[in-house]
mmCIF file of C-alpha atoms and ligand atoms in Angstrom:
data_model
loop_
_atom_site.group_PDB
_atom_site.id
_atom_site.type_symbol
_atom_site.label_atom_id
_atom_site.label_comp_id
_atom_site.label_asym_id
_atom_site.label_seq_id
_atom_site.Cartn_x
_atom_site.Cartn_y
_atom_site.Cartn_z
ATOM 1 C CA MET A 276 -42.373 -24.671 -73.919
ATOM 2 C CA ASN A 277 -44.738 -27.066 -76.056
ATOM 3 C CA THR A 278 -42.468 -26.913 -78.982
ATOM 4 C CA LYS A 279 -44.411 -28.134 -81.791
ATOM 5 C CA LYS A 280 -42.727 -30.111 -84.644
ATOM 6 C CA SER A 281 -42.862 -28.353 -88.137
ATOM 7 C CA MET A 282 -43.646 -29.762 -90.684
ATOM 8 C CA LEU A 283 -44.164 -30.094 -94.851
ATOM 9 C CA ILE A 284 -46.990 -29.423 -96.240
ATOM 10 C CA VAL A 285 -47.169 -30.273 -100.256
ATOM 11 C CA ILE A 286 -49.648 -28.923 -102.795
ATOM 12 C CA SER A 287 -50.787 -29.690 -105.931
ATOM 13 C CA GLY A 288 -53.424 -29.290 -108.479
ATOM 14 C CA PHE A 289 -54.671 -29.281 -112.251
ATOM 15 C CA SER A 290 -52.566 -26.318 -114.126
ATOM 16 C CA GLY A 291 -55.620 -23.325 -113.990
ATOM 17 C CA VAL A 292 -57.003 -23.972 -110.424
ATOM 18 C CA GLY A 293 -56.090 -20.814 -109.251
ATOM 19 C CA LYS A 294 -52.766 -22.652 -106.438
ATOM 20 C CA GLY A 295 -50.703 -19.247 -106.981
ATOM 21 C CA THR A 296 -53.501 -17.255 -105.142
ATOM 22 C CA VAL A 297 -54.445 -19.589 -102.754
ATOM 23 C CA VAL A 298 -50.705 -20.101 -101.763
ATOM 24 C CA ASP A 299 -50.734 -16.488 -101.338
ATOM 25 C CA LEU A 300 -53.914 -16.806 -98.506
ATOM 26 C CA VAL A 301 -52.674 -19.412 -96.705
ATOM 27 C CA PHE A 302 -49.025 -17.225 -96.334
ATOM 28 C CA ASP A 303 -51.094 -13.500 -95.361
ATOM 29 C CA SER A 304 -52.787 -16.038 -92.153
ATOM 30 C CA LEU A 305 -49.995 -18.373 -91.178
ATOM 31 C CA PRO A 306 -46.684 -16.636 -89.509
ATOM 32 C CA ASN A 307 -44.544 -19.598 -88.740
ATOM 33 C CA ILE A 308 -44.128 -21.070 -92.757
ATOM 34 C CA GLN A 309 -42.039 -20.424 -95.308
ATOM 35 C CA PHE A 310 -42.300 -21.534 -99.308
ATOM 36 C CA SER A 311 -39.849 -23.531 -101.031
ATOM 37 C CA ILE A 312 -38.282 -21.717 -103.452
ATOM 38 C CA SER A 313 -37.592 -24.740 -106.579
ATOM 39 C CA CYS A 314 -35.347 -24.435 -108.966
ATOM 40 C CA THR A 315 -36.555 -24.709 -112.597
ATOM 41 C CA THR A 316 -35.460 -24.442 -116.405
ATOM 42 C CA ARG A 317 -38.420 -23.021 -117.594
ATOM 43 C CA ALA A 318 -38.561 -18.867 -118.732
ATOM 44 C CA PRO A 319 -40.525 -16.116 -115.618
ATOM 45 C CA ARG A 320 -43.466 -15.311 -116.785
ATOM 46 C CA ALA A 321 -44.794 -11.710 -116.080
ATOM 47 C CA GLY A 322 -45.001 -10.816 -113.005
ATOM 48 C CA GLU A 323 -42.486 -13.499 -111.668
ATOM 49 C CA GLU A 324 -39.413 -12.785 -109.665
ATOM 50 C CA HIS A 325 -36.215 -14.959 -109.605
ATOM 51 C CA GLY A 326 -35.655 -16.197 -105.719
ATOM 52 C CA VAL A 327 -38.902 -15.174 -104.708
ATOM 53 C CA ASN A 328 -41.205 -17.727 -107.583
ATOM 54 C CA TYR A 329 -38.433 -20.010 -108.329
ATOM 55 C CA PHE A 330 -34.960 -20.096 -109.067
ATOM 56 C CA PHE A 331 -34.840 -19.800 -112.877
ATOM 57 C CA ILE A 332 -31.224 -21.282 -114.195
ATOM 58 C CA SER A 333 -30.325 -23.009 -117.258
ATOM 59 C CA GLU A 334 -30.266 -26.894 -118.278
ATOM 60 C CA GLU A 335 -26.806 -26.730 -117.444
ATOM 61 C CA GLU A 336 -26.963 -25.193 -113.950
ATOM 62 C CA PHE A 337 -29.596 -27.732 -113.715
ATOM 63 C CA GLU A 338 -27.756 -30.912 -114.717
ATOM 64 C CA LYS A 339 -25.121 -29.619 -111.932
ATOM 65 C CA LYS A 340 -27.146 -29.187 -109.537
ATOM 66 C CA VAL A 341 -28.694 -32.907 -110.115
ATOM 67 C CA GLN A 342 -24.906 -34.731 -110.271
ATOM 68 C CA ALA A 343 -23.523 -32.685 -107.004
ATOM 69 C CA GLY A 344 -27.225 -33.871 -105.122
ATOM 70 C CA GLU A 345 -28.084 -30.726 -104.298
ATOM 71 C CA PHE A 346 -32.009 -31.704 -105.006
ATOM 72 C CA VAL A 347 -34.628 -34.114 -102.656
ATOM 73 C CA GLU A 348 -36.425 -34.620 -105.802
ATOM 74 C CA TYR A 349 -36.532 -33.560 -109.322
ATOM 75 C CA THR A 350 -39.038 -33.859 -112.837
ATOM 76 C CA THR A 351 -39.005 -33.253 -116.394
ATOM 77 C CA THR A 352 -42.286 -32.087 -117.479
ATOM 78 C CA PHE A 353 -42.743 -32.585 -121.073
ATOM 79 C CA THR A 354 -40.745 -29.152 -122.044
ATOM 80 C CA ASN A 355 -39.207 -28.141 -118.716
ATOM 81 C CA ARG A 356 -37.109 -29.333 -115.209
ATOM 82 C CA TYR A 357 -38.501 -29.078 -111.492
ATOM 83 C CA GLY A 358 -36.667 -29.547 -108.924
ATOM 84 C CA THR A 359 -36.577 -28.712 -104.234
ATOM 85 C CA LEU A 360 -33.511 -28.177 -103.024
ATOM 86 C CA LYS A 361 -33.090 -29.749 -99.964
ATOM 87 C CA SER A 362 -31.570 -25.953 -98.646
ATOM 88 C CA GLU A 363 -35.198 -25.113 -98.944
ATOM 89 C CA ILE A 364 -36.297 -28.084 -96.950
ATOM 90 C CA ASP A 365 -34.058 -28.720 -93.976
ATOM 91 C CA LYS A 366 -32.801 -25.111 -93.363
ATOM 92 C CA PRO A 367 -36.680 -23.932 -92.205
ATOM 93 C CA LEU A 368 -37.542 -27.221 -90.477
ATOM 94 C CA SER A 369 -34.431 -27.199 -88.240
ATOM 95 C CA LYS A 370 -35.706 -23.919 -86.978
ATOM 96 C CA GLY A 371 -38.943 -24.820 -86.186
ATOM 97 C CA VAL A 372 -40.361 -24.012 -89.455
ATOM 98 C CA ASP A 373 -43.408 -24.835 -92.149
ATOM 99 C CA VAL A 374 -42.579 -25.634 -95.389
ATOM 100 C CA LEU A 375 -45.129 -25.295 -98.021
ATOM 101 C CA LEU A 376 -43.987 -26.911 -101.540
ATOM 102 C CA GLU A 377 -45.927 -26.790 -104.419
ATOM 103 C CA LEU A 378 -45.360 -29.416 -106.805
ATOM 104 C CA ASN A 379 -46.535 -31.417 -109.244
ATOM 105 C CA VAL A 380 -47.893 -35.118 -108.653
ATOM 106 C CA VAL A 381 -44.779 -36.979 -109.441
ATOM 107 C CA GLY A 382 -43.061 -34.499 -105.921
ATOM 108 C CA ALA A 383 -45.984 -35.146 -104.417
ATOM 109 C CA LYS A 384 -45.437 -38.914 -104.864
ATOM 110 C CA ASN A 385 -41.424 -38.521 -103.948
ATOM 111 C CA ILE A 386 -41.871 -35.967 -101.121
ATOM 112 C CA LYS A 387 -44.278 -38.816 -99.328
ATOM 113 C CA LYS A 388 -41.602 -41.688 -99.362
ATOM 114 C CA LEU A 389 -39.021 -39.555 -98.441
ATOM 115 C CA TYR A 390 -40.780 -37.269 -95.219
ATOM 116 C CA PRO A 391 -43.967 -40.183 -94.824
ATOM 117 C CA ASP A 392 -45.508 -37.640 -92.064
ATOM 118 C CA CYS A 393 -45.930 -34.028 -94.885
ATOM 119 C CA VAL A 394 -49.208 -33.557 -95.351
ATOM 120 C CA THR A 395 -50.068 -33.664 -98.987
ATOM 121 C CA ILE A 396 -53.270 -31.513 -100.248
ATOM 122 C CA PHE A 397 -54.441 -31.887 -104.289
ATOM 123 C CA ILE A 398 -57.019 -28.563 -104.962
ATOM 124 C CA THR A 399 -59.371 -29.474 -107.572
ATOM 125 C CA PRO A 400 -61.371 -26.806 -109.310
ATOM 126 C CA PRO A 401 -65.273 -27.113 -109.243
ATOM 127 C CA SER A 402 -66.020 -28.478 -113.037
ATOM 128 C CA ILE A 403 -63.243 -29.868 -114.338
ATOM 129 C CA ASP A 404 -65.249 -29.704 -117.574
ATOM 130 C CA ALA A 405 -64.873 -25.873 -117.139
ATOM 131 C CA LEU A 406 -61.910 -25.929 -116.307
ATOM 132 C CA LYS A 407 -60.990 -27.753 -119.949
ATOM 133 C CA ALA A 408 -63.401 -25.293 -121.346
ATOM 134 C CA ARG A 409 -61.195 -22.535 -120.427
ATOM 135 C CA LEU A 410 -58.229 -24.299 -121.435
ATOM 136 C CA ILE A 411 -59.340 -24.584 -124.494
ATOM 137 C CA GLY A 412 -61.031 -21.470 -124.808
ATOM 138 C CA ARG A 413 -58.240 -18.912 -124.003
ATOM 139 C CA GLY A 414 -57.086 -18.759 -126.808
ATOM 140 C CA SER A 415 -53.294 -18.273 -125.514
ATOM 141 C CA GLU A 416 -51.984 -21.658 -126.536
ATOM 142 C CA ASP A 417 -51.068 -23.957 -130.217
ATOM 143 C CA GLU A 418 -53.328 -27.529 -130.123
ATOM 144 C CA ASP A 419 -50.186 -30.033 -129.407
ATOM 145 C CA SER A 420 -50.155 -27.679 -125.764
ATOM 146 C CA ILE A 421 -53.962 -27.997 -125.634
ATOM 147 C CA ASN A 422 -54.080 -31.722 -125.696
ATOM 148 C CA ARG A 423 -50.999 -32.257 -123.806
ATOM 149 C CA ARG A 424 -52.105 -30.056 -120.713
ATOM 150 C CA LEU A 425 -55.346 -31.956 -120.835
ATOM 151 C CA GLU A 426 -53.163 -34.999 -120.905
ATOM 152 C CA GLU A 427 -51.514 -33.924 -117.575
ATOM 153 C CA ILE A 428 -55.811 -33.444 -116.183
ATOM 154 C CA GLU A 429 -56.759 -36.986 -116.945
ATOM 155 C CA LEU A 430 -53.137 -38.214 -115.556
ATOM 156 C CA GLU A 431 -52.987 -36.085 -112.423
ATOM 157 C CA SER A 432 -56.731 -36.939 -111.633
ATOM 158 C CA LYS A 433 -55.595 -41.080 -111.268
ATOM 159 C CA GLU A 434 -53.534 -39.443 -108.639
ATOM 160 C CA ILE A 435 -55.748 -37.480 -106.796
ATOM 161 C CA LYS A 436 -57.102 -40.830 -104.058
ATOM 162 C CA ASN A 437 -53.118 -40.830 -102.936
ATOM 163 C CA TYR A 438 -53.311 -37.532 -101.057
ATOM 164 C CA ASP A 439 -54.798 -37.210 -97.769
ATOM 165 C CA TYR A 440 -56.654 -33.936 -98.195
ATOM 166 C CA VAL A 441 -58.907 -32.835 -101.510
ATOM 167 C CA VAL A 442 -59.945 -28.838 -101.126
ATOM 168 C CA THR A 443 -61.731 -27.532 -104.099
ATOM 169 C CA ASN A 444 -61.281 -23.933 -105.210
ATOM 170 C CA ASN A 445 -64.361 -22.209 -105.744
ATOM 171 C CA VAL A 446 -63.738 -18.788 -103.640
ATOM 172 C CA ALA A 447 -59.763 -18.294 -103.647
ATOM 173 C CA LYS A 448 -60.141 -17.039 -99.792
ATOM 174 C CA THR A 449 -62.784 -19.891 -98.405
ATOM 175 C CA CYS A 450 -60.286 -22.658 -100.333
ATOM 176 C CA ALA A 451 -57.610 -21.327 -98.165
ATOM 177 C CA GLU A 452 -59.354 -21.403 -95.572
ATOM 178 C CA LYS A 453 -60.240 -24.699 -96.073
ATOM 179 C CA ILE A 454 -56.258 -25.250 -96.134
ATOM 180 C CA VAL A 455 -55.237 -22.965 -93.054
ATOM 181 C CA ALA A 456 -57.731 -24.833 -90.850
ATOM 182 C CA ILE A 457 -56.084 -28.278 -92.081
ATOM 183 C CA ILE A 458 -52.282 -26.920 -91.384
ATOM 184 C CA ARG A 459 -53.353 -25.936 -87.232
ATOM 185 C CA SER A 460 -55.430 -29.496 -87.194
ATOM 186 C CA GLU A 461 -52.440 -31.403 -88.029
ATOM 187 C CA HIS A 462 -50.354 -29.257 -85.901
ATOM 188 C CA LEU A 463 -52.779 -30.796 -83.279
ATOM 189 C CA ARG A 464 -51.957 -34.410 -83.642
ATOM 190 C CA VAL A 465 -50.391 -36.013 -80.633
ATOM 191 C CA SER A 466 -47.395 -37.158 -83.186
ATOM 192 C CA ARG A 467 -46.742 -33.884 -83.523
ATOM 193 C CA GLN A 468 -45.836 -32.185 -79.968
ATOM 194 C CA ASN A 469 -43.643 -33.255 -77.872
ATOM 195 C CA LEU A 470 -45.507 -34.535 -74.565
ATOM 196 C CA ASP A 471 -43.313 -34.039 -72.037
ATOM 197 C CA ASN A 472 -44.246 -29.968 -72.115
ATOM 198 C CA LEU A 473 -47.938 -30.516 -72.695
ATOM 199 C CA PHE A 474 -48.909 -28.099 -70.270
ATOM 200 C CA GLU A 475 -46.517 -25.111 -69.967
ATOM 201 C CA GLU A 476 -48.255 -23.740 -73.197
ATOM 202 C CA GLU A 477 -51.391 -23.272 -74.411
ATOM 203 C CA ASN A 478 -52.945 -25.723 -77.896
HETATM 204 P P1 5GP B 263 -45.057 -23.951 -113.696
HETATM 205 O O1 5GP B 263 -44.389 -23.879 -114.243
HETATM 206 O O2 5GP B 263 -46.734 -23.874 -114.050
HETATM 207 O O3 5GP B 263 -45.123 -22.869 -112.270
HETATM 208 O O4 5GP B 263 -45.374 -25.601 -112.762
HETATM 209 C C1 5GP B 263 -45.765 -26.467 -113.571
HETATM 210 C C2 5GP B 263 -45.825 -27.627 -112.097
HETATM 211 O O5 5GP B 263 -44.543 -27.964 -111.844
HETATM 212 C C3 5GP B 263 -46.996 -27.573 -111.375
HETATM 213 O O6 5GP B 263 -47.635 -28.683 -111.037
HETATM 214 C C4 5GP B 263 -45.839 -27.264 -110.173
HETATM 215 O O7 5GP B 263 -46.211 -27.817 -108.478
HETATM 216 C C5 5GP B 263 -44.451 -28.518 -110.483
HETATM 217 N N1 5GP B 263 -43.303 -27.445 -109.690
HETATM 218 C C6 5GP B 263 -43.051 -26.781 -109.290
HETATM 219 N N2 5GP B 263 -41.811 -26.952 -109.400
HETATM 220 C C7 5GP B 263 -41.448 -28.199 -108.717
HETATM 221 C C8 5GP B 263 -40.575 -29.406 -108.189
HETATM 222 O O8 5GP B 263 -39.552 -28.381 -107.665
HETATM 223 N N3 5GP B 263 -40.688 -30.688 -107.994
HETATM 224 C C9 5GP B 263 -41.863 -31.383 -108.526
HETATM 225 N N4 5GP B 263 -41.958 -32.351 -108.833
HETATM 226 N N5 5GP B 263 -42.582 -30.228 -109.154
HETATM 227 C C10 5GP B 263 -42.721 -28.639 -109.298
#
């Protein structure tokens, strides 16, 4: 069998860009892929579930995992901590299953260093001004928090050049189709295929 090597796919994007919807659509189209569930110290939002979207844990539990070396990478934002568990990556990879990680720019950088052949994708909005206006206009956050998010957008913009791919999210379905195309193409790289058994299975 021409066993294709499984790979890590890292997706990042500005807050409010619609990553969640796009990622859900990507999962609908690809069978052999698993989401890496991160640990976080932030509280669940409406509709989020423990063990599905995140493992929601306390600051103490998070620190214990740091000390035990359970994280492959972790980051601290202004208010919360986020960490990728080694087990969430290693287990599926060893079974030949792809792993999709949704990380901020710090996490993407760290994973790229540790797994140089991972594929990094940054999702952008069609208009950065519209995203900023929406953030300011939604009225659910105070001025400090809005300013922090705007600052984050500026910082993250500078990191886009380090990603392998950048995809605009104009229509979620189209954006997801582009990401699926990237993943399928990446699997056809010579370096990701078992050349000894090349003629035993169609690509
Ligand atoms: P949110 O709180 O909106 O779910 O996530 C905030 C940011 O943290 C997003 O950019 C998300 O991609 C990122 N994030 C989620 N989990 C991890 C993780 O395990 N590591 C890193 N570095 N970033 C994460």
